[in-house]
Amino acid sequence: MNTRTHTELANFIWGICNLLRGPYKRNEYRKVILPLTVLRRFDCVLAGTKEAVLAANARYIGNSTNVRRQLLEQAAGLSFYNTSRMDFDRLLDDPNLIAQNLNVYIRDFSGNVREIMERFAFGEQVARMDEKNLLFQVIRRFSSLDLSPERVDNVQMGYVFEELIRIGAEQANEEAGEHFTPREVIRLMASLLLSPEPDLGKSHIVKTIYDPACGTGGMLSVAEDYLRKHNREANPILFGQDYNDESWAVCKSDMLIKGENADNIILGDSFLQDGYARGSGPEQPSTFDYMLANPPFGVEWKQQEQYIKQERDTLGFGGAFRRGAAEDQRWLAVIPSAYAVEDAAHCRGRHGRQPHRHRLQRLSAIHWRCRQWREQHSPVDHRERLA
């Protein structure tokens, strides 16, 4: 285990931003730091099986794409791989061609990793850093960083990602709560949600867990850890969705490294493009055993307002958003909670107007009391609570 705490490690990584001063503004640093941290983590995780993957790549070059992918995943021992002879150390051997070699290195990853890097739009930053003669220095600093699982386990790496996103949000004058929830809060939520369940002690119990605003995946990871600690034979299956490209990319990276099914993490707005809507696909569930989320309360919902009202007016009580929602002037603020309660209870279309209105009004009151308490008591800086 690395002797650094996750906060110290995140601060060390963010310190690399000093190399970017001048060509980059402070609110642009995370465009470089986040994707390179993810890329370096992949690089370190795959280091132990790199020669085996290269040998398998040469041996199975004539096989079909699907067969070759499966064989390469088997050689890597993970659901992703890289067939390039390059790594972070070898990229430094030719400073004049470092941008070209880095792009080739990224191109030779499996498709799921390439998709992640594309969502980071990292190719633009490679060209930009190369133009400003920064790329070699930045890669050299990252190559000195050991992010192997033996030094930094998955739990600590998750904390590091969250801390980097928090710092980046501060630099961009954004609310960090839009991107992650402190782990101590999540642990309380998981305990309240899962501890009363009597069947969690059953042998080889399978449970599905869903977060429609999963961010970097903190809630999914903590809920999974809770189940496994209380039942080593449990089999939690994680599902999530998020509309923020950076958060989604970090979450999917984390799932890949932990050996989870990263395809269960969907990119898109849960309201506008529900990836797990009923009838969305034969292999995708529409209901889950457990659902927990921290929707970004306080953020404007204007983008979703037109769609929600249109569905409400078109489908009425048969849709996800009932007519009763429009009768509360604060309905946009509590739509996530109302939507979650309806999904969790599996009661679409079963109840009439009055029960839904009562539930919504109650949620509205709870939300505004919680928000008022948070404004009065919550510290401005969460760094001490995250350490």
Coordinates of C-alpha atoms in Angstrom, one line a residue:
M1 CA 0.0 0.0 0.0
N2 CA 1.2 3.5 -0.8
T3 CA 2.3 5.4 2.3
R4 CA 0.6 8.5 0.9
T5 CA -3.0 9.2 1.8
H6 CA -5.4 9.7 -1.0
T7 CA -5.4 13.5 -0.4
E8 CA -1.6 13.7 -0.5
L9 CA -1.5 11.6 -3.7
A10 CA -4.2 13.8 -5.3
N11 CA -2.3 16.9 -4.3
F12 CA 0.9 15.5 -5.8
I13 CA -0.8 14.8 -9.1
W14 CA -2.5 18.2 -9.1
G15 CA 1.0 19.7 -8.5
I16 CA 1.9 18.7 -12.1
C17 CA -0.4 21.5 -13.2
N18 CA 2.5 23.9 -12.4
L19 CA 3.9 22.8 -15.7
L20 CA 0.8 24.0 -17.5
R21 CA 0.8 27.6 -16.2
G22 CA 0.7 30.1 -19.0
P23 CA -0.7 28.1 -22.0
Y24 CA -3.5 26.8 -19.7
K25 CA -5.8 28.6 -17.5
R26 CA -6.5 27.3 -14.0
N27 CA -10.0 26.1 -14.9
E28 CA -8.5 24.1 -17.8
Y29 CA -6.0 22.0 -15.8
R30 CA -8.4 19.1 -15.2
K31 CA -8.6 18.6 -19.0
V32 CA -5.1 17.3 -18.8
I33 CA -4.9 15.9 -15.2
L34 CA -8.0 13.7 -15.2
P35 CA -7.4 11.8 -18.5
L36 CA -3.7 11.4 -17.8
T37 CA -4.3 10.0 -14.3
V38 CA -6.8 7.5 -15.8
L39 CA -4.3 6.6 -18.6
R40 CA -1.4 6.2 -16.1
R41 CA -3.6 4.0 -13.9
F42 CA -4.4 1.8 -17.0
D43 CA -0.7 1.7 -17.9
C44 CA 0.3 0.5 -14.4
V45 CA -2.5 -2.0 -14.1
L46 CA -1.5 -3.7 -17.4
A47 CA 2.3 -3.6 -16.8
G48 CA 2.4 -7.1 -15.3
T49 CA 0.7 -8.8 -18.3
K50 CA 2.1 -6.6 -21.1
E51 CA 4.5 -9.2 -22.6
A52 CA 1.8 -11.9 -22.5
V53 CA -0.6 -9.6 -24.3
L54 CA 2.0 -8.7 -27.0
A55 CA 2.7 -12.4 -27.5
A56 CA -1.0 -13.2 -27.8
N57 CA -1.5 -10.3 -30.2
A58 CA 1.2 -11.7 -32.5
R59 CA -0.1 -15.3 -32.2
Y60 CA -3.7 -14.5 -32.9
I61 CA -3.3 -11.8 -35.6
G62 CA -5.3 -13.9 -38.1
N63 CA -8.3 -14.6 -35.9
S64 CA -11.6 -12.7 -36.2
T65 CA -12.1 -9.5 -34.3
N66 CA -14.3 -11.0 -31.6
V67 CA -12.2 -14.1 -31.0
R68 CA -9.0 -12.0 -30.9
R69 CA -10.6 -9.6 -28.4
Q70 CA -11.5 -12.5 -26.1
L71 CA -8.1 -14.0 -26.3
L72 CA -6.4 -10.7 -25.6
E73 CA -8.6 -10.1 -22.6
Q74 CA -7.8 -13.5 -21.4
A75 CA -4.0 -12.8 -21.7
A76 CA -4.5 -9.5 -19.9
G77 CA -6.6 -11.0 -17.2
L78 CA -9.0 -8.0 -17.5
S79 CA -11.7 -6.8 -19.8
F80 CA -9.3 -4.3 -21.5
Y81 CA -5.8 -4.5 -22.9
N82 CA -3.2 -2.6 -25.0
T83 CA -1.3 -4.1 -27.9
S84 CA 1.3 -1.3 -28.3
R85 CA 4.9 -1.9 -27.3
M86 CA 4.8 1.6 -25.9
D87 CA 4.3 2.5 -22.2
F88 CA 4.9 5.7 -20.3
D89 CA 8.6 5.0 -19.9
R90 CA 9.2 4.2 -23.5
L91 CA 7.3 7.3 -24.6
L92 CA 10.2 9.3 -23.2
D93 CA 12.7 7.6 -25.4
D94 CA 11.9 9.9 -28.4
P95 CA 11.0 13.4 -27.2
N96 CA 10.6 14.6 -30.8
L97 CA 7.9 12.1 -31.6
I98 CA 6.2 11.9 -28.2
A99 CA 2.8 13.2 -29.4
Q100 CA 2.7 10.8 -32.3
N101 CA 3.7 7.9 -30.2
L102 CA 1.3 8.8 -27.4
N103 CA -1.6 8.9 -29.9
V104 CA -0.6 5.5 -31.3
Y105 CA -0.3 4.1 -27.7
I106 CA -3.9 5.3 -27.0
R107 CA -5.1 3.9 -30.3
D108 CA -3.8 0.4 -29.5
F109 CA -6.0 0.1 -26.4
S110 CA -9.1 -2.0 -26.5
G111 CA -12.2 -0.2 -27.7
N112 CA -13.7 0.4 -24.3
V113 CA -10.6 2.4 -23.2
R114 CA -10.5 4.3 -26.4
E115 CA -14.1 5.4 -25.9
I116 CA -13.2 6.7 -22.4
M117 CA -10.3 8.7 -23.8
E118 CA -12.5 10.1 -26.6
R119 CA -15.0 11.3 -24.0
F120 CA -12.2 13.2 -22.3
A121 CA -11.4 14.7 -25.7
F122 CA -7.8 14.1 -24.8
G123 CA -6.5 14.2 -28.4
E124 CA -7.0 17.9 -28.4
Q125 CA -4.9 18.3 -25.3
V126 CA -2.1 16.2 -26.7
A127 CA -1.8 18.4 -29.7
R128 CA -2.1 21.6 -27.5
M129 CA 0.7 20.5 -25.1
D130 CA 2.9 19.3 -27.9
E131 CA 2.5 22.7 -29.7
K132 CA 3.5 24.5 -26.4
N133 CA 6.5 22.1 -25.8
L134 CA 4.8 20.8 -22.6
L135 CA 4.0 17.2 -23.5
F136 CA 7.3 15.6 -22.8
Q137 CA 7.6 17.3 -19.3
V138 CA 4.1 16.3 -18.3
I139 CA 4.5 12.7 -19.4
R140 CA 7.8 12.5 -17.6
R141 CA 6.2 13.6 -14.4
F142 CA 3.4 11.1 -14.8
S143 CA 5.8 8.3 -15.6
S144 CA 7.4 8.7 -12.2
L145 CA 4.0 8.1 -10.5
D146 CA 3.4 4.6 -9.4
L147 CA -0.4 3.9 -9.6
S148 CA -0.1 0.1 -9.6
P149 CA -2.7 -1.8 -7.7
E150 CA 0.0 -3.0 -5.3
R151 CA 0.8 0.6 -4.3
V152 CA -2.7 2.2 -4.7
D153 CA -5.7 -0.1 -4.3
N154 CA -9.0 0.4 -6.0
V155 CA -10.6 2.1 -2.9
Q156 CA -7.8 4.6 -2.5
M157 CA -7.8 5.2 -6.3
G158 CA -11.5 6.0 -6.2
Y159 CA -10.8 8.6 -3.5
V160 CA -8.0 10.1 -5.6
F161 CA -10.3 10.5 -8.6
E162 CA -12.9 12.2 -6.4
E163 CA -10.4 14.5 -4.9
L164 CA -9.0 15.5 -8.3
I165 CA -12.5 16.2 -9.5
R166 CA -13.2 18.3 -6.4
I167 CA -10.1 20.4 -6.9
G168 CA -10.9 20.8 -10.6
A169 CA -14.4 21.9 -9.8
E170 CA -13.1 24.5 -7.3
Q171 CA -10.7 25.8 -10.0
A172 CA -13.6 26.1 -12.4
N173 CA -15.9 27.8 -9.8
E174 CA -18.3 24.8 -9.9
E175 CA -20.1 23.0 -7.1
A176 CA -18.1 19.9 -6.3
G177 CA -21.4 18.3 -5.1
E178 CA -22.4 18.1 -8.8
H179 CA -19.8 15.5 -9.3
F180 CA -19.4 13.4 -6.2
T181 CA -20.7 12.7 -2.7
P182 CA -18.4 12.4 0.3
R183 CA -17.8 8.7 1.1
E184 CA -18.9 9.0 4.8
V185 CA -22.3 10.2 3.6
I186 CA -22.5 7.3 1.1
R187 CA -21.6 4.7 3.8
L188 CA -24.4 6.0 5.9
M189 CA -26.8 5.8 3.0
A190 CA -25.7 2.2 2.2
S191 CA -26.1 1.2 5.8
L192 CA -29.6 2.7 6.0
L193 CA -30.6 1.1 2.7
L194 CA -29.1 -2.4 3.1
S195 CA -28.9 -3.2 6.8
P196 CA -32.6 -4.0 7.3
E197 CA -32.7 -6.5 4.5
P198 CA -33.0 -10.1 5.9
D199 CA -32.1 -12.0 2.7
L200 CA -28.6 -10.4 2.4
G201 CA -27.2 -13.3 4.5
K202 CA -28.3 -15.9 2.0
S203 CA -25.6 -17.9 0.2
H204 CA -24.7 -16.6 -3.2
I205 CA -27.4 -14.0 -3.2
V206 CA -27.5 -11.9 -6.3
K207 CA -28.5 -8.2 -6.0
T208 CA -28.7 -5.4 -8.5
I209 CA -27.8 -1.9 -7.5
Y210 CA -28.6 1.2 -9.6
D211 CA -27.6 4.8 -9.5
P212 CA -29.2 7.1 -12.1
A213 CA -26.8 9.9 -11.3
C214 CA -23.7 7.8 -10.6
G215 CA -21.0 10.4 -11.2
T216 CA -17.6 8.7 -10.6
G217 CA -19.3 5.6 -9.2
G218 CA -18.8 6.2 -5.4
M219 CA -22.2 5.1 -4.4
L220 CA -22.1 1.9 -6.4
S221 CA -18.6 1.0 -5.1
V222 CA -19.5 1.7 -1.4
A223 CA -22.8 -0.3 -1.7
E224 CA -20.9 -3.2 -3.3
D225 CA -18.3 -3.1 -0.5
Y226 CA -21.0 -3.1 2.1
L227 CA -22.7 -6.2 0.6
R228 CA -19.4 -8.1 0.2
K229 CA -18.3 -7.3 3.8
H230 CA -21.5 -8.6 5.2
N231 CA -21.7 -11.6 2.8
R232 CA -18.6 -12.7 1.1
E233 CA -20.6 -15.0 -1.2
A234 CA -22.9 -12.2 -2.3
N235 CA -22.9 -11.2 -6.0
P236 CA -23.8 -7.5 -6.4
I237 CA -24.3 -6.3 -10.0
L238 CA -23.8 -2.6 -10.6
F239 CA -25.7 -0.3 -13.0
G240 CA -25.4 3.4 -13.4
Q241 CA -25.9 6.3 -15.7
D242 CA -24.4 9.9 -15.8
Y243 CA -24.6 12.7 -18.2
N244 CA -21.2 14.4 -17.4
D245 CA -18.5 13.1 -19.8
E246 CA -15.6 13.3 -17.3
S247 CA -17.5 11.7 -14.4
W248 CA -18.8 8.9 -16.7
A249 CA -15.3 8.3 -18.0
V250 CA -13.8 8.0 -14.5
C251 CA -16.6 5.7 -13.4
K252 CA -16.3 3.4 -16.4
S253 CA -12.5 3.3 -15.9
D254 CA -12.9 2.3 -12.3
M255 CA -15.4 -0.4 -13.2
L256 CA -13.0 -1.8 -15.9
I257 CA -10.1 -2.0 -13.5
K258 CA -12.2 -3.7 -10.8
G259 CA -13.4 -6.3 -13.2
E260 CA -17.0 -5.2 -13.2
N261 CA -19.1 -5.0 -16.3
A262 CA -18.3 -1.5 -17.5
D263 CA -21.0 -1.7 -20.2
N264 CA -23.5 -1.3 -17.4
I265 CA -22.4 2.4 -17.0
I266 CA -24.4 4.3 -19.5
L267 CA -23.7 7.9 -20.7
G268 CA -26.7 10.2 -20.9
D269 CA -29.3 12.1 -19.0
S270 CA -31.5 9.7 -17.0
F271 CA -34.5 12.0 -17.6
L272 CA -34.0 12.7 -21.3
Q273 CA -32.3 9.4 -22.4
D274 CA -33.1 6.8 -19.7
G275 CA -30.7 4.0 -20.5
Y276 CA -32.7 1.5 -18.4
A277 CA -36.3 2.5 -19.3
R278 CA -38.8 -0.3 -19.5
G279 CA -38.5 -2.0 -22.9
S280 CA -35.1 -0.4 -23.7
G281 CA -33.5 -3.8 -24.4
P282 CA -33.8 -7.5 -23.7
E283 CA -30.6 -7.6 -21.8
Q284 CA -31.1 -4.5 -19.7
P285 CA -33.1 -4.6 -16.5
S286 CA -35.8 -2.0 -16.0
T287 CA -36.1 -2.6 -12.2
F288 CA -33.4 -3.1 -9.6
D289 CA -33.1 -4.5 -6.1
Y290 CA -31.6 -1.3 -4.7
M291 CA -31.5 2.2 -6.0
L292 CA -29.6 5.1 -4.4
A293 CA -28.6 8.5 -5.8
N294 CA -27.6 12.0 -5.0
P295 CA -29.2 14.1 -7.7
P296 CA -27.6 17.5 -8.2
F297 CA -30.0 19.5 -6.1
G298 CA -29.7 23.2 -6.6
V299 CA -28.7 22.9 -10.2
E300 CA -31.0 24.3 -12.8
W301 CA -33.4 21.7 -14.4
K302 CA -34.4 24.0 -17.3
Q303 CA -32.9 21.6 -19.9
Q304 CA -35.2 18.8 -18.7
E305 CA -38.2 21.0 -17.9
Q306 CA -39.7 21.0 -21.5
Y307 CA -39.3 17.2 -21.9
I308 CA -40.8 16.5 -18.5
K309 CA -43.8 18.7 -19.0
Q310 CA -44.3 17.3 -22.5
E311 CA -44.3 13.7 -21.2
R312 CA -46.6 14.7 -18.3
D313 CA -49.1 16.3 -20.6
T314 CA -48.9 13.4 -23.2
L315 CA -49.0 10.4 -20.9
G316 CA -50.5 11.8 -17.7
F317 CA -50.5 9.2 -14.9
G318 CA -49.1 6.6 -17.3
G319 CA -45.8 8.4 -17.5
A320 CA -42.9 8.8 -15.2
F321 CA -43.9 12.4 -14.3
R322 CA -47.5 12.8 -13.1
R323 CA -49.7 15.8 -13.5
G324 CA -49.5 16.4 -9.7
A325 CA -45.9 17.5 -10.2
A326 CA -47.0 20.7 -11.9
E327 CA -49.2 21.7 -9.0
D328 CA -46.2 22.3 -6.7
Q329 CA -44.2 25.4 -7.6
R330 CA -41.0 23.7 -6.4
W331 CA -41.6 20.5 -8.5
L332 CA -38.4 20.8 -10.5
A333 CA -36.3 20.6 -7.4
V334 CA -37.9 17.4 -6.2
I335 CA -38.4 15.6 -9.5
P336 CA -35.4 13.3 -8.9
S337 CA -36.7 12.2 -5.6
A338 CA -40.2 11.7 -6.9
Y339 CA -38.9 9.7 -9.9
A340 CA -36.8 7.6 -7.6
V341 CA -39.6 6.7 -5.3
E342 CA -41.9 5.8 -8.1
D343 CA -39.2 3.5 -9.7
A344 CA -38.2 2.0 -6.4
A345 CA -41.8 1.1 -5.5
H346 CA -42.5 -0.3 -9.0
C347 CA -45.8 1.5 -9.0
R348 CA -46.0 3.2 -12.4
G349 CA -49.6 3.8 -13.2
R350 CA -50.9 2.0 -10.1
H351 CA -51.8 4.9 -8.0
G352 CA -54.2 7.8 -8.5
R353 CA -53.7 11.5 -8.3
Q354 CA -54.0 12.1 -4.6
P355 CA -51.3 9.6 -3.3
H356 CA -48.8 11.0 -5.8
R357 CA -49.5 14.6 -4.8
H358 CA -49.1 13.7 -1.1
R359 CA -45.8 11.9 -1.8
L360 CA -44.5 14.8 -3.9
Q361 CA -45.5 17.5 -1.3
R362 CA -43.8 15.4 1.4
L363 CA -40.7 15.1 -0.6
S364 CA -40.7 18.8 -1.3
A365 CA -40.9 19.6 2.4
I366 CA -38.1 17.1 3.2
H367 CA -35.9 18.5 0.5
W368 CA -36.3 22.1 1.5
R369 CA -35.7 21.3 5.2
C370 CA -32.5 19.4 4.3
R371 CA -31.4 22.2 2.0
Q372 CA -32.0 24.8 4.8
W373 CA -30.1 22.7 7.3
R374 CA -27.2 22.2 4.9
E375 CA -26.9 25.9 4.2
Q376 CA -26.8 26.6 8.0
H377 CA -24.5 23.7 9.1
S378 CA -22.5 22.3 6.2
P379 CA -18.8 23.5 6.1
V380 CA -17.8 25.3 3.0
D381 CA -14.6 23.2 2.6
H382 CA -15.1 19.4 2.7
R383 CA -11.4 18.5 2.4
E384 CA -11.0 17.7 6.1
R385 CA -14.0 15.3 5.9
L386 CA -12.6 13.6 2.8
A387 CA -9.1 13.1 4.3

